[in-house]
PDB file of C-alpha atoms in Angstrom:
ATOM      1  CA  MET A   1     -16.390  22.122  24.170  1.00  0.00           C
ATOM      2  CA  SER A   2     -17.104  20.502  27.541  1.00  0.00           C
ATOM      3  CA  SER A   3     -14.587  19.783  30.242  1.00  0.00           C
ATOM      4  CA  TYR A   4     -14.465  16.951  32.746  1.00  0.00           C
ATOM      5  CA  PRO A   5     -12.003  16.487  35.604  1.00  0.00           C
ATOM      6  CA  LEU A   6     -10.522  13.047  35.103  1.00  0.00           C
ATOM      7  CA  GLN A   7      -8.486  11.143  37.642  1.00  0.00           C
ATOM      8  CA  LEU A   8      -6.378   8.290  36.286  1.00  0.00           C
ATOM      9  CA  PRO A   9      -4.133   5.813  38.056  1.00  0.00           C
ATOM     10  CA  GLU A  10      -0.538   7.050  37.835  1.00  0.00           C
ATOM     11  CA  GLU A  11       0.669   4.041  35.805  1.00  0.00           C
ATOM     12  CA  LEU A  12      -2.102   4.543  33.259  1.00  0.00           C
ATOM     13  CA  MET A  13      -1.363   8.259  33.016  1.00  0.00           C
ATOM     14  CA  GLN A  14       2.317   7.545  32.388  1.00  0.00           C
ATOM     15  CA  GLU A  15       1.385   5.177  29.562  1.00  0.00           C
ATOM     16  CA  VAL A  16      -1.059   7.703  28.091  1.00  0.00           C
ATOM     17  CA  ARG A  17       1.625  10.391  28.125  1.00  0.00           C
ATOM     18  CA  ARG A  18       4.096   7.999  26.503  1.00  0.00           C
ATOM     19  CA  LEU A  19       1.648   7.072  23.744  1.00  0.00           C
ATOM     20  CA  ALA A  20       0.813  10.708  23.025  1.00  0.00           C
ATOM     21  CA  GLU A  21       4.523  11.442  22.767  1.00  0.00           C
ATOM     22  CA  VAL A  22       5.165   8.438  20.504  1.00  0.00           C
ATOM     23  CA  ASN A  23       2.344   9.615  18.247  1.00  0.00           C
ATOM     24  CA  GLN A  24       3.697  13.171  18.370  1.00  0.00           C
ATOM     25  CA  VAL A  25       0.392  14.708  19.419  1.00  0.00           C
ATOM     26  CA  PRO A  26      -0.596  16.760  22.457  1.00  0.00           C
ATOM     27  CA  LEU A  27      -1.948  14.714  25.354  1.00  0.00           C
ATOM     28  CA  GLU A  28      -5.408  16.269  25.086  1.00  0.00           C
ATOM     29  CA  GLN A  29      -5.624  15.503  21.354  1.00  0.00           C
ATOM     30  CA  TRP A  30      -4.540  11.892  21.952  1.00  0.00           C
ATOM     31  CA  LEU A  31      -7.216  11.431  24.639  1.00  0.00           C
ATOM     32  CA  ILE A  32      -9.915  12.967  22.435  1.00  0.00           C
ATOM     33  CA  THR A  33      -8.926  10.689  19.551  1.00  0.00           C
ATOM     34  CA  VAL A  34      -8.938   7.545  21.692  1.00  0.00           C
ATOM     35  CA  ILE A  35     -12.268   8.380  23.327  1.00  0.00           C
ATOM     36  CA  SER A  36     -13.810   9.240  19.936  1.00  0.00           C
ATOM     37  CA  ARG A  37     -12.676   5.921  18.470  1.00  0.00           C
ATOM     38  CA  HIS A  38     -14.107   3.997  21.404  1.00  0.00           C
ATOM     39  CA  VAL A  39     -17.440   5.821  21.175  1.00  0.00           C
ATOM     40  CA  ALA A  40     -17.578   5.096  17.420  1.00  0.00           C
ATOM     41  CA  ALA A  41     -16.834   1.411  18.057  1.00  0.00           C
ATOM     42  CA  GLU A  42     -19.603   1.227  20.672  1.00  0.00           C
ATOM     43  CA  ARG A  43     -22.052   2.869  18.246  1.00  0.00           C
ATOM     44  CA  SER A  44     -21.098   0.395  15.520  1.00  0.00           C
ATOM     45  CA  LEU A  45     -21.520  -2.546  17.858  1.00  0.00           C
ATOM     46  CA  SER A  46     -24.914  -1.266  18.953  1.00  0.00           C
ATOM     47  CA  HIS A  47     -25.976  -0.869  15.318  1.00  0.00           C
ATOM     48  CA  LEU A  48     -24.841  -4.416  14.500  1.00  0.00           C
ATOM     49  CA  TRP A  49     -26.762  -5.844  17.469  1.00  0.00           C
ATOM     50  CA  GLN A  50     -29.901  -3.991  16.363  1.00  0.00           C
ATOM     51  CA  ALA A  51     -29.498  -5.312  12.824  1.00  0.00           C
ATOM     52  CA  ALA A  52     -28.996  -8.852  14.145  1.00  0.00           C
ATOM     53  CA  GLN A  53     -32.191  -8.585  16.194  1.00  0.00           C
ATOM     54  CA  ALA A  54     -34.109  -7.588  13.065  1.00  0.00           C
ATOM     55  CA  ALA A  55     -32.618 -10.354  10.914  1.00  0.00           C
ATOM     56  CA  ASP A  56     -34.908 -12.818   9.155  1.00  0.00           C
ATOM     57  CA  TYR A  57     -33.180 -16.122   9.886  1.00  0.00           C
ATOM     58  CA  ASP A  58     -35.666 -18.154   7.839  1.00  0.00           C
ATOM     59  CA  ARG A  59     -34.763 -16.037   4.795  1.00  0.00           C
ATOM     60  CA  PHE A  60     -31.076 -16.441   5.670  1.00  0.00           C
ATOM     61  CA  ASP A  61     -31.486 -20.236   5.679  1.00  0.00           C
ATOM     62  CA  GLN A  62     -33.291 -20.080   2.311  1.00  0.00           C
ATOM     63  CA  ILE A  63     -30.418 -18.139   0.783  1.00  0.00           C
ATOM     64  CA  LEU A  64     -27.788 -20.504   2.196  1.00  0.00           C
ATOM     65  CA  ALA A  65     -29.742 -23.494   0.882  1.00  0.00           C
ATOM     66  CA  ARG A  66     -29.138 -22.183  -2.655  1.00  0.00           C
ATOM     67  CA  VAL A  67     -25.356 -22.456  -2.252  1.00  0.00           C
ATOM     68  CA  PRO A  68     -24.116 -25.546  -4.101  1.00  0.00           C
ATOM     69  CA  ASP A  69     -22.497 -28.290  -2.020  1.00  0.00           C
ATOM     70  CA  VAL A  70     -19.157 -28.484  -3.837  1.00  0.00           C
ATOM     71  CA  ASN A  71     -15.535 -28.612  -2.789  1.00  0.00           C
ATOM     72  CA  PRO A  72     -13.800 -25.242  -2.473  1.00  0.00           C
ATOM     73  CA  MET A  73     -11.725 -23.972  -5.356  1.00  0.00           C
ATOM     74  CA  PRO A  74      -7.976 -24.550  -5.049  1.00  0.00           C
ATOM     75  CA  GLY A  75      -6.535 -22.007  -2.644  1.00  0.00           C
ATOM     76  CA  ASP A  76      -9.875 -21.449  -0.871  1.00  0.00           C
ATOM     77  CA  GLU A  77      -9.602 -24.460   1.420  1.00  0.00           C
ATOM     78  CA  LEU A  78      -9.626 -23.936   5.165  1.00  0.00           C
TER      79      LEU A  78
END
């Protein structure tokens, strides 16, 4: 495992400690979990952007054109 000296503003550190305590986990575990979640979210966002860049919008329009123009079913209204 790697280590990295991290300096945080005191107010942020107090909140991080509080959240780790509320979640009943050691501070280090809480930080690892939060950082891991953020990295996963960034990866997902990157993947979605790549997929959007590769999208065939003409094909998308063709598919949407097949949807009938009818009123929504009861309960599905916006």
